[in-house]
Amino acid sequence: MTSAVELRQLFLKIRGNKVFELFVIGVIIVSALLIGAKTYYIHPQVEQILRILDVLITVIFLVEIIIRMVADGKLSRFFRNGWNVFDFVIVTASLIPIDESEMALLARLLRVFRILRLVSIIPELRILMNALVKAIPRMGYVVLLMFIIFYIYGAMGSMLFEKINPTLWENISISMLTLFRVATFEDWTDVMYETMTVYPLSWLYYLSFIFLTAFVFLNMMIGIVLDVLQTEHEKYNQEQGLGEAGEVHWIREHSELMEQRLERIEEMLKQMKRD
Amino acid sequence: MTSAVELRQLFLKIRGNKVFELFVIGVIIVSALLIGAKTYYIHPQVEQILRILDVLITVIFLVEIIIRMVADGKLSRFFRNGWNVFDFVIVTASLIPIDESEMALLARLLRVFRILRLVSIIPELRILMNALVKAIPRMGYVVLLMFIIFYIYGAMGSMLFEKINPTLWENISISMLTLFRVATFEDWTDVMYETMTVYPLSWLYYLSFIFLTAFVFLNMMIGIVLDVLQTEHEKYNQEQGLGEAGEVHWIREHSELMEQRLERIEEMLKQMKRD
Amino acid sequence: MTSAVELRQLFLKIRGNKVFELFVIGVIIVSALLIGAKTYYIHPQVEQILRILDVLITVIFLVEIIIRMVADGKLSRFFRNGWNVFDFVIVTASLIPIDESEMALLARLLRVFRILRLVSIIPELRILMNALVKAIPRMGYVVLLMFIIFYIYGAMGSMLFEKINPTLWENISISMLTLFRVATFEDWTDVMYETMTVYPLSWLYYLSFIFLTAFVFLNMMIGIVLDVLQTEHEKYNQEQGLGEAGEVHWIREHSELMEQRLERIEEMLKQMKRD
Amino acid sequence: MTSAVELRQLFLKIRGNKVFELFVIGVIIVSALLIGAKTYYIHPQVEQILRILDVLITVIFLVEIIIRMVADGKLSRFFRNGWNVFDFVIVTASLIPIDESEMALLARLLRVFRILRLVSIIPELRILMNALVKAIPRMGYVVLLMFIIFYIYGAMGSMLFEKINPTLWENISISMLTLFRVATFEDWTDVMYETMTVYPLSWLYYLSFIFLTAFVFLNMMIGIVLDVLQTEHEKYNQEQGLGEAGEVHWIREHSELMEQRLERIEEMLKQMKRD
C-alpha cells in the first residue's frame, strides 16, 4: 500500500517534470518524422531500424500513459479529462502491429494520428483547439440551412440534368458533390455550359445557387464575428464597465442624500438667524 | 356554431402540441428523404410503396395546414403571416399528381420545395432566414453598382471580342455571363489569352474589371460589417450608455445646485460670526 | 439681360423638377438598353429606328447639360463640380457620329459610358462612389508594396523560367501577368509543374509568392477595417463621449471646490461652538 | 582626427539632406527599371550602356552606404539597426560582377533584391513592413496547427493513393503539395475523381480536409481581427478611458468624505440649536 502511494508520488513528480514533457514532445516528433519517412522509398536495412524505432515509440507512449494514469490515482479521474481519453485511444489504437499484411495499412493509418498528440501535449495548441470546438455550435443552424440549400438544388439537379451527364448528376449525393464543386468555382462553367446545351436557361440554376451559398456564407461569417465581438464586449462590461457605471450610480444616489442634508442645514441656519 | 368553436379550440391545442410539431418535422424529413431516394434507381415494387407514401405525406400536409387555418379563426389572419402563405403555396403546389407524364417533372420539382417547410417550422431557422432577408436591402445600391459595371464591361466585351469568339461574347447577356466567370477566376486566363492574340492590350480590360469588382465587393463587405456594428452600438447605447451619461448629467446639474446652496450657507455663517 | 435672368430662373426650376430628373434617368436607361440591344443581331429596319433613337438621346443629353450649365450661371461654377465635368465629357464624347466606319467602334464604345451617368444622377450611387474613391488613398502604400513583390518575383521568374516557357515568362511584364494568374489560383499548378521539371525546387518560388501576397492582402483588409472603425470611433467620441468625459471632469473640479468650502464651514461652526 | 570628425559632420549633413534621399530613391528606381529592362531582348549596343549603368549604380550604392556608416560613427551602432544590416547585405551581395558566366544568373538574381531598398528608404513602407512582421508571431500556433493537419492528411494520402497516381502522392512532401493545391481549389475535383475510381468514399477525405482547413483559416482570421481590436481597445482605455474611470473613482471617494463632513456639520448645528 505504501509503495503504491510512493509510486504515485514518484509518477506525479515525473508527470510534472519539464524535461519529461520535452522528451515526450520529442518522441512524438520522431514518431511523426518516422511516419513521413515511410512514405518514401526506404532501403530494407533502414526499414528494419525504423521498425525497431516504431516498437520503441509504442512502448514509450504506453509507459507514459501508464505513468499519467497512476499519477491521477483513480481511472475515473483520468478518463474524466477529454484529452486523456483522446491520448488513450490513440496509444491503444497504435498497439496493432504493422507486420500482419491484412491490418498493415490500417495500423499505419492509425499511427498517423499519433501526431495529434502534439495538440494534446502543447498547452497553446490545446487552447486553440478548445476555441475551435467552441465555435462549432455557433455555426450549427447555418450549416443546416446550407445543407437544405444543397439538398434542394441537388434534388433538382439530379431530376433535370441526369440524362445530360450521369457522371455528375446520377443521384442526389453525386449531384451534391457536383454542387460543392460549383461552390468552390472549380471548373463550374464546364458543368454549366454542358447543361445549357439542353436547357439554355440553366445558368439561372447555377447563378442563383452561387449567389445563395455565397450570401448565406457571407452572413454566417459576419454573424460569427459579431457574435464573438458581443461576447467579448459583455465580458468586458461585466469586468470593468459595470464598475464605473456602478460608481456613477452610487454617486448619484449619495448626491441626493447630500442635497437633502444640505437643505436641512440651510433651513436650520435660516432659523438660527431669525432667532 | 358551438361545435365550430369547440373544433377551433381542439385545433389550437393540436397546433400548440409539441408532439404534433415533432411529428410534422418528421414527416417533412421523410418527404425530403423520399425526394432524395427517387433520384436513385428504384425497384418498381419499392416505387409503388414510395408513391403511396407520397400521397400519404401530401394528405398529412393538407390536414396540418387546414388545422392551422381553422386554429387561426379567420383566413385573413392566417394569410397575414408570410410563413403561412409560404407553407400554403408549397402544400397546394404539391397537390399536382406525379402520375401524368406531362406534369410529372414539374410535380416532382415542386415537391422538392417541401423541404423548405423545415425553415418555416423550426424557429431558429426562421430567425436566421429573417436576418438574411433583412440584410438584402442594405446591399441594394451596391448590387446596382455591380450590375452597371457588369453591363458596361459586357457591352464593351461584346463590341470588341464578338468576332474572336462568338460563344463567349455573342451578345451582352452572354458577355455578362462570361464576365461572371472571369469574376469567379474560373479559367479566366483562357478567355484573356484568346482575346490577347487579336488585341494584345486586352489584359487591361480583364485586370481593370477584376480590380473593380473585387474592390467594390470588398468595400461592400466592410460596409455591411460596419453598418451592422453601428446598429448594434446604437442599440447598446440607447439601452445602457445613455443611462450612465444621463446619470452623469444629473450629477453635474445637482452639483451646481449644491454648490450654490453651500455658498449661501457659508455666507450666512460668516454673517452670524460677524454679528 | 432680363430675358437671360428669366431663362436662368426657368432652367433652375427645370433642373430642380423631380419629373425632369426621372425623365433623364429614363432616357439614360433607354440609352443603356439601346447599347445592349445593338450587341444582338438586329433587323436592318429596326436598326434604322435605333439610329434615330440614338440621335434623339444625344440631343436630349445635350439639351439637359446646357440647361444645367445655364442654371449654374457661370461656367467656372459648373465645372468646379467633378460630377459635372464627368457628365460633360461623357456627353461631348458621344457627339461623335457612329456612321463613319473608321470611328464607328470608338463612337459605340464611348456611348457605353453614358450608362455611368446613372451614377452621377442617382444620389445614393454618388455617395457610394465617393466612399469608394475615399478608400483608395488608404490602400496606396499597400498597393505599392504589392507591386514591389510582383516586380521582384516577375524579374526572378523571367530570369529563371524564360527558356522553359517563353509564352508565360518572356519578359517582366508577361511574368507579372502570369504571377497575377497564380495569385488568382487560376491553373497555377500547371505553371508550377512545368517549371518543376527543370527546377525541382521551384515550388518554393510559387508557395512563397502565394503566402506573401495572401499575407499582405489579408493584413491590408484587416488594416482598412480597423482604420475605418477607428475613424468612426473617434468621430463618435468627439460627438458624444467627450461630452460625458467633460462633464465628469467638471464634476471632479467642482467637488474639490465644494470640499474646500465645506472644510471652511465646519471650521467656522467649530469656532462658533467654542465661543 | 579633426578631419575625421569634420568628415563625419559632413556625412551626417548629407544623410539628412532631402535631395540626397530623393536622389537615392531615384537610383533605386532606375536600378529596378534596369533589372526589368534586361528581361526583354536588348540590342548589344544598348546592353553595353546598361552594363555601365549597372556598375555606376553599384558604385553609388556603395558610396551611399559608406556615407551612412561613417555618419553613424561606430560600426556597431550602424549594424544595430536591422534595416542597415538589410541594406548592407543587399549592397555587398550585388558587388558580384555579372560578367562571369558561372555566377551571372546568381549575380542578376541578387540584383533583383535591390528593389527592396525602396522599402528600407521610404518611411511609410518601413512602418507597413514592421506592422506585417509584428503580425507573424500572432499566427504562429495556428500555422503549426495547419501544418499538423497537412502532415496527417499528407501521410494518409501518400499511404492510400500512392499506387493510383505517384505523380501526385509519391511521398509525404509531394502529397502535401497536392493538398495545398486542393486547398486553393485548383483542379481539385480532377484529383478527387481519380482516387474515387479506386476508393469511392475518398470524397470524404477531400471534403473533410477542405472543411478543416477552411474552418481553421476562418477562425484564424477572426482571431487576428479580434486580437488587434482588443489591443487597440486596451491602448485606448489606458490613454483615455482610465482617465475618466479614475476621475469617477476620485469623485466617489471624495463624495464619501464630503458626506461624513456634512453629517458632522449637521450634528453640530443641531447641538447649537438645542443649546
PDB file of C-alpha atoms in Angstrom, chain B residues 57-136:
ATOM      1  CA  ILE B  57     -47.432  12.860 -46.973  1.00  0.00           C
ATOM      2  CA  THR B  58     -49.495  15.148 -49.215  1.00  0.00           C
ATOM      3  CA  VAL B  59     -52.620  14.300 -47.191  1.00  0.00           C
ATOM      4  CA  ILE B  60     -50.825  14.867 -43.863  1.00  0.00           C
ATOM      5  CA  PHE B  61     -49.570  18.246 -45.054  1.00  0.00           C
ATOM      6  CA  LEU B  62     -53.058  19.177 -46.244  1.00  0.00           C
ATOM      7  CA  VAL B  63     -54.618  18.161 -42.906  1.00  0.00           C
ATOM      8  CA  GLU B  64     -51.929  20.029 -40.959  1.00  0.00           C
ATOM      9  CA  ILE B  65     -52.424  23.264 -42.893  1.00  0.00           C
ATOM     10  CA  ILE B  66     -56.234  23.014 -42.516  1.00  0.00           C
ATOM     11  CA  ILE B  67     -55.766  22.532 -38.740  1.00  0.00           C
ATOM     12  CA  ARG B  68     -53.612  25.665 -38.601  1.00  0.00           C
ATOM     13  CA  MET B  69     -56.105  27.590 -40.765  1.00  0.00           C
ATOM     14  CA  VAL B  70     -59.042  26.682 -38.547  1.00  0.00           C
ATOM     15  CA  ALA B  71     -56.986  27.356 -35.404  1.00  0.00           C
ATOM     16  CA  ASP B  72     -56.335  30.887 -36.622  1.00  0.00           C
ATOM     17  CA  GLY B  73     -60.079  31.511 -36.899  1.00  0.00           C
ATOM     18  CA  LYS B  74     -60.112  33.890 -39.848  1.00  0.00           C
ATOM     19  CA  LEU B  75     -58.418  33.183 -43.180  1.00  0.00           C
ATOM     20  CA  SER B  76     -57.239  36.791 -43.420  1.00  0.00           C
ATOM     21  CA  ARG B  77     -55.402  36.380 -40.107  1.00  0.00           C
ATOM     22  CA  PHE B  78     -53.830  33.157 -41.359  1.00  0.00           C
ATOM     23  CA  PHE B  79     -52.593  34.735 -44.577  1.00  0.00           C
ATOM     24  CA  ARG B  80     -51.240  37.853 -42.878  1.00  0.00           C
ATOM     25  CA  ASN B  81     -48.250  35.774 -41.732  1.00  0.00           C
ATOM     26  CA  GLY B  82     -45.744  35.428 -44.607  1.00  0.00           C
ATOM     27  CA  TRP B  83     -44.621  31.995 -43.460  1.00  0.00           C
ATOM     28  CA  ASN B  84     -48.220  30.719 -43.621  1.00  0.00           C
ATOM     29  CA  VAL B  85     -48.548  31.934 -47.215  1.00  0.00           C
ATOM     30  CA  PHE B  86     -45.242  30.221 -47.921  1.00  0.00           C
ATOM     31  CA  ASP B  87     -46.489  26.930 -46.443  1.00  0.00           C
ATOM     32  CA  PHE B  88     -49.847  27.204 -48.221  1.00  0.00           C
ATOM     33  CA  VAL B  89     -48.223  27.716 -51.637  1.00  0.00           C
ATOM     34  CA  ILE B  90     -45.859  24.773 -51.104  1.00  0.00           C
ATOM     35  CA  VAL B  91     -48.630  22.448 -49.933  1.00  0.00           C
ATOM     36  CA  THR B  92     -51.121  23.344 -52.688  1.00  0.00           C
ATOM     37  CA  ALA B  93     -48.381  23.250 -55.342  1.00  0.00           C
ATOM     38  CA  SER B  94     -47.563  19.664 -54.391  1.00  0.00           C
ATOM     39  CA  LEU B  95     -51.181  18.625 -54.910  1.00  0.00           C
ATOM     40  CA  ILE B  96     -50.352  18.209 -58.598  1.00  0.00           C
ATOM     41  CA  PRO B  97     -50.244  14.426 -59.104  1.00  0.00           C
ATOM     42  CA  ILE B  98     -46.944  12.989 -60.303  1.00  0.00           C
ATOM     43  CA  ASP B  99     -48.553  10.291 -62.435  1.00  0.00           C
ATOM     44  CA  GLU B 100     -49.427  12.298 -65.507  1.00  0.00           C
ATOM     45  CA  SER B 101     -46.417  12.161 -67.769  1.00  0.00           C
ATOM     46  CA  GLU B 102     -46.610  15.793 -68.924  1.00  0.00           C
ATOM     47  CA  MET B 103     -46.706  17.383 -65.493  1.00  0.00           C
ATOM     48  CA  ALA B 104     -44.570  14.669 -63.835  1.00  0.00           C
ATOM     49  CA  LEU B 105     -41.291  16.603 -63.863  1.00  0.00           C
ATOM     50  CA  LEU B 106     -42.955  19.829 -62.712  1.00  0.00           C
ATOM     51  CA  ALA B 107     -44.811  17.982 -59.942  1.00  0.00           C
ATOM     52  CA  ARG B 108     -41.584  16.364 -58.785  1.00  0.00           C
ATOM     53  CA  LEU B 109     -39.742  19.696 -58.866  1.00  0.00           C
ATOM     54  CA  LEU B 110     -42.450  21.373 -56.809  1.00  0.00           C
ATOM     55  CA  ARG B 111     -42.281  18.576 -54.243  1.00  0.00           C
ATOM     56  CA  VAL B 112     -38.603  19.449 -53.705  1.00  0.00           C
ATOM     57  CA  PHE B 113     -39.615  22.748 -52.155  1.00  0.00           C
ATOM     58  CA  ARG B 114     -41.457  20.860 -49.406  1.00  0.00           C
ATOM     59  CA  ILE B 115     -38.042  20.611 -47.716  1.00  0.00           C
ATOM     60  CA  LEU B 116     -38.214  24.385 -47.263  1.00  0.00           C
ATOM     61  CA  ARG B 117     -41.054  23.783 -44.797  1.00  0.00           C
ATOM     62  CA  LEU B 118     -38.265  22.823 -42.370  1.00  0.00           C
ATOM     63  CA  VAL B 119     -37.280  26.505 -42.411  1.00  0.00           C
ATOM     64  CA  SER B 120     -40.832  27.640 -41.658  1.00  0.00           C
ATOM     65  CA  ILE B 121     -41.350  25.136 -38.848  1.00  0.00           C
ATOM     66  CA  ILE B 122     -38.022  25.313 -36.949  1.00  0.00           C
ATOM     67  CA  PRO B 123     -37.961  28.689 -35.110  1.00  0.00           C
ATOM     68  CA  GLU B 124     -34.149  29.038 -35.177  1.00  0.00           C
ATOM     69  CA  LEU B 125     -34.066  28.650 -38.960  1.00  0.00           C
ATOM     70  CA  ARG B 126     -36.943  31.125 -39.281  1.00  0.00           C
ATOM     71  CA  ILE B 127     -34.987  33.712 -37.249  1.00  0.00           C
ATOM     72  CA  LEU B 128     -31.896  33.095 -39.376  1.00  0.00           C
ATOM     73  CA  MET B 129     -33.937  33.476 -42.564  1.00  0.00           C
ATOM     74  CA  ASN B 130     -35.474  36.737 -41.339  1.00  0.00           C
ATOM     75  CA  ALA B 131     -31.977  38.061 -40.584  1.00  0.00           C
ATOM     76  CA  LEU B 132     -30.838  37.125 -44.085  1.00  0.00           C
ATOM     77  CA  VAL B 133     -33.850  38.804 -45.702  1.00  0.00           C
ATOM     78  CA  LYS B 134     -33.213  41.947 -43.631  1.00  0.00           C
ATOM     79  CA  ALA B 135     -29.650  42.088 -44.995  1.00  0.00           C
ATOM     80  CA  ILE B 136     -30.844  42.314 -48.620  1.00  0.00           C
TER      81      ILE B 136
END
